[in-house]
Amino acid sequence: MDKKVSILGSTGSIGTQALDVVRKHSLSIYALAANRNVALLETQAREFHPSKVCVFDESYYLELKNRLADVPIQILCGMDGLCEIAADTKADILLNSVVGMVGLLPTLTAIDAGLDIALANKETLVAGGSLVMARAAKKGVKIYPVDSEHSAIFQCLQGNSREQLHKIILTASGGPFFGKKRAELAQMTAADALKHPNWNMGNKVTIDSSTLMNKGLEFIEAKWLFDLTPDQIEVVVHRQSVVHSAVEYDDCSVIAQLGVPDMKIPIQYALLYPNRMACPTKHLFLTDYGTLTFEKPDLETFRCLKIAMEACRKGGIAPCVMNGSNEVAVAAFLQGKIGFLEIADLVEKVVETIPWQEIHCYEDVIQADEKARKRVLLEVGN
Ligand code: MN3
């Protein structure tokens, strides 16, 4: 297949699995960017021969330049480097799989350049959803969801009328602390939370998965991607992670997308859409599972999900403030500075404290995000 892919976040969990897909289908790589893992970035550059590579953490720029001194590759760094790659339409598609708010500007840059995006960066839509979707529509840029749930919904929408969509069913694994109550959660450490059952992900995403904030972010992501009202999104806990999400139409037909829990399936669908070639993963045998279970999420114990749903209803800067405060609170939890339950406490407090306003431009998003982060740092005494 003759398709050129640029990847932001190529050394992370999504990025490395995307490269498996690229390898399998002989796609070509136009550019690669990583946060700071220059050793792996070098290996990837030598295998895939990109025209450009970028290390986000500028203190690794010289090391990367030295490592790749013998090959004709342009070496970039920092946000400028990410945006130079995002704006380069010699690629056919940009996979944005960086973690955090840092992904927003490259997404907007790619849209302005007219480059289609395979989007794995949730924060892009959570913090800046209104801006991103409006600009993408104006520019005619396609955004293909990479998140497994949103890919499932996108797949269930194919060949059906969007006007006849009744609601979506967003499935959630429940995370590693499923079934636990608040008293038990109070004692949980970062090490406990990092033992996630179904998916292999980075630390930030894994903690978000344990608090159900991940599902909260996905709730907001779904609202923007599919132009839904919050009432059209039902979150259902499904421990086996086989039904990746579903769509209900006005005729009460529910169409779901199923598969083994492997991110390569949604990554490949986003990169090769609308093709469905063989994927480097396992086939699904329902009899291997026997029973699939579904239940309501425990919103009293996992308050982050409830906070996110409320932020989605409030709109404006509320989801952005929630996201920024969550990023800082999760970092504090990973450093052992706060307890597990304090993540939700902090996020809720900061969303209530910072005055609500509409989002009119990128600066509104950045300012709301900065205020939220500062406020959390103040609360945790940093
Ligand atoms: Mn997901």
Coordinates of C-alpha atoms and ligand atoms in Angstrom, one line a residue:
M1 CA 0.0 0.0 0.0
D2 CA 1.3 3.4 -1.0
K3 CA 0.6 5.6 2.0
K4 CA 3.0 7.9 3.8
V5 CA 2.5 8.2 7.6
S6 CA 3.9 10.7 10.1
I7 CA 3.8 9.6 13.7
L8 CA 3.9 11.9 16.7
G9 CA 4.6 9.6 19.8
S10 CA 6.3 6.8 17.8
T11 CA 8.1 5.3 20.8
G12 CA 4.9 5.0 23.0
S13 CA 2.4 2.1 23.2
I14 CA 0.3 3.3 20.3
G15 CA 3.2 4.4 18.2
T16 CA 5.1 1.1 18.4
Q17 CA 1.9 -0.8 17.6
A18 CA 1.3 1.5 14.6
L19 CA 4.8 0.7 13.4
D20 CA 3.8 -3.0 13.5
V21 CA 0.8 -2.1 11.2
V22 CA 3.1 -0.1 9.0
R23 CA 5.5 -3.0 8.7
K24 CA 2.8 -5.5 8.0
H25 CA 1.3 -3.5 5.1
S26 CA 4.5 -2.0 3.8
L27 CA 3.3 1.6 4.4
S28 CA 6.0 4.2 4.3
I29 CA 7.0 6.5 7.2
Y30 CA 7.5 10.2 6.4
A31 CA 8.3 11.5 9.9
L32 CA 8.7 10.2 13.5
A33 CA 8.6 12.1 16.8
A34 CA 9.2 10.9 20.3
N35 CA 9.2 12.6 23.7
R36 CA 12.7 11.6 24.8
N37 CA 13.4 7.9 24.1
V38 CA 16.1 8.7 21.5
A39 CA 17.6 5.2 21.6
L40 CA 14.4 3.7 20.3
L41 CA 13.8 6.6 18.0
E42 CA 17.2 6.0 16.4
T43 CA 16.3 2.3 15.9
Q44 CA 13.0 3.3 14.3
A45 CA 14.7 5.8 12.1
R46 CA 17.2 3.3 10.8
E47 CA 14.4 0.8 10.1
F48 CA 11.8 3.1 8.5
H49 CA 14.0 5.8 6.8
P50 CA 11.9 8.8 7.6
S51 CA 12.7 12.3 6.1
K52 CA 12.3 13.9 9.5
V53 CA 12.6 12.9 13.1
C54 CA 11.9 15.0 16.2
V55 CA 12.6 14.7 19.9
F56 CA 10.1 16.8 21.9
D57 CA 12.4 17.2 24.9
E58 CA 15.0 19.6 23.6
S59 CA 17.7 18.5 25.9
Y60 CA 18.0 15.3 23.8
Y61 CA 18.4 17.2 20.5
L62 CA 22.2 16.9 20.3
E63 CA 22.2 13.3 21.3
L64 CA 19.7 12.5 18.6
K65 CA 21.7 14.5 16.0
N66 CA 24.8 12.6 16.9
R67 CA 23.1 9.2 16.8
L68 CA 21.8 9.9 13.3
A69 CA 24.8 11.9 12.0
D70 CA 25.5 9.3 9.3
V71 CA 22.0 9.3 7.7
P72 CA 20.3 11.9 5.6
I73 CA 17.5 12.7 8.0
Q74 CA 16.4 16.2 9.2
I75 CA 16.5 16.4 13.0
L76 CA 14.0 18.6 14.8
C77 CA 13.1 19.2 18.4
G78 CA 10.5 20.8 20.7
M79 CA 6.9 21.9 19.9
D80 CA 8.3 23.6 16.8
G81 CA 9.5 20.3 15.5
L82 CA 6.1 18.5 16.3
C83 CA 4.3 21.3 14.4
E84 CA 6.7 21.2 11.5
I85 CA 5.9 17.5 11.1
A86 CA 2.2 18.2 11.6
A87 CA 2.2 20.8 8.9
D88 CA 4.1 18.8 6.3
T89 CA 1.6 17.5 3.7
K90 CA 4.2 15.3 2.0
A91 CA 2.7 12.7 4.4
D92 CA -0.8 11.4 3.7
I93 CA -1.9 11.1 7.3
L94 CA -0.6 12.2 10.7
L95 CA -1.0 9.7 13.6
N96 CA -1.1 11.9 16.7
S97 CA -0.4 9.6 19.6
V98 CA 1.3 11.9 22.1
V99 CA 0.0 12.0 25.6
G100 CA -1.5 15.1 27.1
M101 CA -2.4 18.7 26.2
V102 CA 0.8 18.9 24.2
G103 CA -1.1 17.2 21.4
L104 CA -3.5 20.0 20.8
L105 CA -1.3 22.4 18.9
P106 CA 0.0 19.8 16.5
T107 CA -3.6 18.7 15.8
L108 CA -4.7 22.2 15.0
T109 CA -1.5 22.7 12.9
A110 CA -2.3 19.6 10.8
I111 CA -5.9 20.7 10.3
D112 CA -4.7 24.1 9.1
A113 CA -2.3 22.4 6.7
G114 CA -5.1 20.2 5.4
L115 CA -3.5 16.9 6.6
D116 CA -5.9 14.1 7.7
I117 CA -5.4 12.8 11.2
A118 CA -5.5 9.5 13.0
L119 CA -6.2 10.8 16.4
A120 CA -5.1 8.9 19.5
N121 CA -4.5 12.0 21.6
K122 CA -7.7 12.4 23.8
E123 CA -6.8 15.7 25.2
T124 CA -7.0 17.3 21.8
L125 CA -10.8 16.8 21.8
V126 CA -11.3 17.0 25.6
A127 CA -9.7 20.4 25.9
G128 CA -10.2 21.9 22.5
G129 CA -13.0 19.9 21.0
S130 CA -15.1 22.8 19.8
L131 CA -12.1 24.5 18.1
V132 CA -10.8 21.2 16.5
M133 CA -14.1 20.0 15.1
A134 CA -15.1 23.4 13.7
R135 CA -11.7 23.9 12.0
A136 CA -11.6 20.3 10.7
A137 CA -15.1 20.8 9.2
K138 CA -14.1 24.1 7.6
K139 CA -10.9 22.6 6.1
G140 CA -12.5 19.3 5.1
V141 CA -9.9 17.4 7.2
K142 CA -10.8 13.9 8.2
I143 CA -10.2 12.8 11.8
Y144 CA -10.1 9.0 12.2
P145 CA -10.4 7.9 15.8
V146 CA -7.7 5.5 17.1
D147 CA -9.1 5.0 20.6
S148 CA -10.7 1.5 20.5
E149 CA -14.2 2.7 21.7
H150 CA -14.3 5.5 19.2
S151 CA -13.0 3.4 16.4
A152 CA -15.8 0.9 17.3
I153 CA -18.5 3.7 17.1
F154 CA -17.0 5.0 13.8
Q155 CA -17.1 1.5 12.4
C156 CA -20.7 1.0 13.6
L157 CA -21.7 4.2 11.8
Q158 CA -20.4 3.0 8.4
G159 CA -23.2 2.6 5.9
N160 CA -25.9 3.9 8.2
S161 CA -27.6 7.3 8.5
R162 CA -26.1 9.5 11.2
E163 CA -29.5 11.3 11.4
Q164 CA -31.1 8.0 12.6
L165 CA -28.6 7.5 15.4
H166 CA -30.4 7.2 18.8
K167 CA -27.4 6.9 21.2
I168 CA -24.0 5.3 21.6
I169 CA -23.0 2.7 24.2
L170 CA -19.4 3.4 25.3
T171 CA -18.0 0.3 27.0
A172 CA -15.5 0.5 29.9
S173 CA -13.2 -2.2 31.2
G174 CA -13.8 -0.9 34.7
G175 CA -10.1 -0.7 35.4
P176 CA -7.9 -2.6 37.9
F177 CA -10.0 -1.4 40.9
F178 CA -13.3 -2.6 39.6
G179 CA -15.6 -3.7 42.4
K180 CA -13.6 -1.9 45.1
K181 CA -15.2 0.6 47.5
R182 CA -13.9 4.0 48.6
A183 CA -12.3 2.7 51.9
E184 CA -10.2 0.2 49.9
L185 CA -9.3 2.7 47.3
A186 CA -8.0 5.2 49.8
Q187 CA -5.0 2.8 50.4
M188 CA -4.1 2.2 46.8
T189 CA -0.7 3.2 45.5
A190 CA 0.6 3.9 42.0
A191 CA 2.1 0.4 41.9
D192 CA -1.3 -1.1 42.6
A193 CA -2.9 1.0 39.9
L194 CA -0.3 0.2 37.3
K195 CA -1.3 -3.5 37.2
H196 CA -4.0 -3.1 34.5
P197 CA -5.7 -6.3 33.3
N198 CA -6.6 -5.9 29.7
W199 CA -4.6 -3.3 27.9
N200 CA -0.9 -2.4 27.9
M201 CA -0.6 1.4 28.1
G202 CA 1.6 4.3 29.4
N203 CA 1.4 5.3 33.1
K204 CA -0.8 8.3 32.7
V205 CA -3.4 6.4 30.7
T206 CA -3.3 3.5 33.2
I207 CA -3.9 5.7 36.2
D208 CA -6.8 7.3 34.2
S209 CA -8.1 3.9 33.6
S210 CA -8.0 3.0 37.3
T211 CA -9.9 6.2 38.3
L212 CA -12.3 5.9 35.3
M213 CA -11.2 9.4 34.3
N214 CA -10.1 7.7 31.1
K215 CA -13.8 6.8 30.3
G216 CA -14.7 10.4 31.3
L217 CA -12.2 11.7 28.7
E218 CA -13.6 9.3 26.2
F219 CA -17.2 10.4 27.0
I220 CA -16.2 14.0 26.0
E221 CA -14.1 12.8 23.1
A222 CA -17.2 10.9 21.8
K223 CA -19.4 14.0 22.2
W224 CA -17.1 15.9 19.8
L225 CA -16.2 13.2 17.3
F226 CA -19.8 12.2 16.7
D227 CA -21.6 15.4 17.5
L228 CA -23.7 14.0 20.3
T229 CA -25.5 15.4 23.4
P230 CA -24.3 14.0 26.7
D231 CA -27.6 12.3 27.1
Q232 CA -26.9 10.2 23.9
I233 CA -23.9 8.6 25.6
E234 CA -24.4 5.6 27.9
V235 CA -21.3 4.2 29.7
V236 CA -21.5 0.5 30.4
V237 CA -18.8 -1.5 32.2
H238 CA -17.8 -4.6 30.2
R239 CA -15.0 -6.4 31.9
Q240 CA -13.9 -8.6 29.0
S241 CA -13.1 -5.7 26.6
V242 CA -14.5 -7.7 23.6
V243 CA -17.4 -5.4 22.7
H244 CA -15.5 -2.2 22.0
S245 CA -18.6 0.0 21.9
A246 CA -22.0 0.0 20.1
V247 CA -24.4 2.3 18.4
E248 CA -28.2 2.2 18.7
Y249 CA -30.4 3.5 15.9
D250 CA -33.9 4.8 16.0
D251 CA -35.3 1.4 15.0
C252 CA -33.8 0.0 18.2
S253 CA -31.2 -2.0 16.4
V254 CA -27.9 -2.0 18.2
I255 CA -24.7 -2.5 16.2
A256 CA -21.5 -3.3 18.1
Q257 CA -17.9 -3.8 17.0
L258 CA -16.2 -6.8 18.6
G259 CA -12.6 -8.1 18.6
V260 CA -9.8 -9.3 20.8
P261 CA -8.5 -6.4 23.0
D262 CA -5.6 -5.3 20.7
M263 CA -5.0 -1.7 19.8
K264 CA -3.6 -2.8 16.4
I265 CA -7.1 -3.3 15.1
P266 CA -8.3 0.3 15.6
I267 CA -4.9 1.7 14.7
Q268 CA -5.0 -0.2 11.4
Y269 CA -8.6 0.8 10.7
A270 CA -7.6 4.5 11.1
L271 CA -4.5 4.2 9.0
L272 CA -6.0 2.1 6.2
Y273 CA -9.7 3.2 6.2
P274 CA -11.8 2.0 4.6
N275 CA -9.8 -1.1 3.9
R276 CA -9.9 -4.2 6.1
M277 CA -6.8 -6.2 5.3
A278 CA -5.3 -8.9 7.6
C279 CA -4.2 -7.4 10.9
P280 CA -1.2 -8.6 12.9
T281 CA -3.4 -9.8 15.8
K282 CA -5.5 -12.8 16.9
H283 CA -9.0 -13.7 15.6
L284 CA -11.8 -13.5 18.1
F285 CA -13.4 -16.8 19.2
L286 CA -16.5 -15.9 21.3
T287 CA -16.4 -19.4 22.8
D288 CA -13.0 -18.6 24.4
Y289 CA -14.9 -16.1 26.5
G290 CA -18.2 -17.9 26.9
T291 CA -19.8 -15.1 29.0
L292 CA -19.7 -11.4 28.3
T293 CA -20.9 -9.2 31.2
F294 CA -22.3 -5.7 31.2
E295 CA -23.1 -3.4 34.2
K296 CA -23.6 0.1 35.3
P297 CA -20.5 2.1 36.4
D298 CA -20.2 2.8 40.1
L299 CA -20.2 6.6 39.9
E300 CA -20.1 7.1 43.6
T301 CA -16.8 5.2 44.0
F302 CA -15.2 6.3 40.7
R303 CA -16.1 10.0 40.9
C304 CA -13.8 11.0 38.1
L305 CA -16.2 9.6 35.6
K306 CA -19.1 11.6 37.1
I307 CA -17.0 14.8 37.2
A308 CA -16.2 14.4 33.5
M309 CA -19.8 13.8 32.5
E310 CA -20.7 17.0 34.4
A311 CA -17.9 18.9 32.8
C312 CA -19.1 17.8 29.4
R313 CA -22.6 19.1 30.2
K314 CA -21.1 22.4 31.4
G315 CA -19.1 22.8 28.3
G316 CA -16.9 25.8 27.6
I317 CA -13.6 25.6 29.5
A318 CA -14.9 23.0 32.1
P319 CA -13.6 19.9 30.3
C320 CA -10.2 21.7 29.6
V321 CA -9.9 22.7 33.3
M322 CA -10.8 19.1 34.3
N323 CA -8.3 17.6 32.0
G324 CA -5.4 20.0 33.0
S325 CA -6.1 19.4 36.7
N326 CA -6.3 15.7 36.2
E327 CA -2.9 15.6 34.4
V328 CA -1.2 17.4 37.3
A329 CA -3.1 15.4 40.0
V330 CA -2.2 12.1 38.3
A331 CA 1.5 13.1 38.2
A332 CA 1.3 14.0 41.9
F333 CA -0.2 10.6 42.6
L334 CA 2.5 8.8 40.6
Q335 CA 5.1 10.6 42.7
G336 CA 3.4 9.5 45.9
K337 CA 2.5 13.0 46.9
I338 CA -1.3 12.5 47.1
G339 CA -3.6 9.5 47.7
F340 CA -5.7 7.8 45.1
L341 CA -9.0 9.4 46.1
E342 CA -7.5 12.8 46.2
I343 CA -7.2 12.8 42.4
A344 CA -11.0 13.2 42.0
D345 CA -11.1 15.6 45.0
L346 CA -8.6 17.9 43.5
V347 CA -10.1 17.8 40.0
E348 CA -13.6 18.5 41.3
K349 CA -12.4 21.4 43.5
V350 CA -10.4 23.0 40.7
V351 CA -13.3 22.7 38.2
E352 CA -15.6 24.4 40.8
T353 CA -13.0 27.1 41.6
I354 CA -12.0 28.4 38.2
P355 CA -14.6 30.8 36.8
W356 CA -16.5 29.2 33.8
Q357 CA -16.2 30.8 30.4
E358 CA -16.7 30.0 26.8
I359 CA -13.9 29.0 24.4
H360 CA -13.4 31.3 21.5
C361 CA -9.8 30.6 20.5
Y362 CA -6.7 28.5 21.2
E363 CA -5.5 31.0 23.8
D364 CA -8.7 30.5 25.9
V365 CA -7.9 26.8 26.0
I366 CA -4.2 27.3 27.0
Q367 CA -5.1 29.9 29.6
A368 CA -7.8 27.6 31.2
D369 CA -5.3 24.7 31.1
E370 CA -2.6 26.8 32.8
K371 CA -4.9 28.1 35.5
A372 CA -6.0 24.6 36.3
R373 CA -2.5 23.2 36.5
K374 CA -1.3 26.1 38.7
R375 CA -4.3 25.6 41.0
V376 CA -3.6 21.9 41.5
L377 CA 0.1 22.6 42.2
L378 CA -0.9 25.1 44.8
E379 CA -3.3 22.6 46.4
V380 CA -0.6 19.9 46.6
G381 CA 1.9 22.4 48.0
N382 CA 4.3 22.5 45.1
Ligands
MN3_1 MN -10.1 3.6 25.0

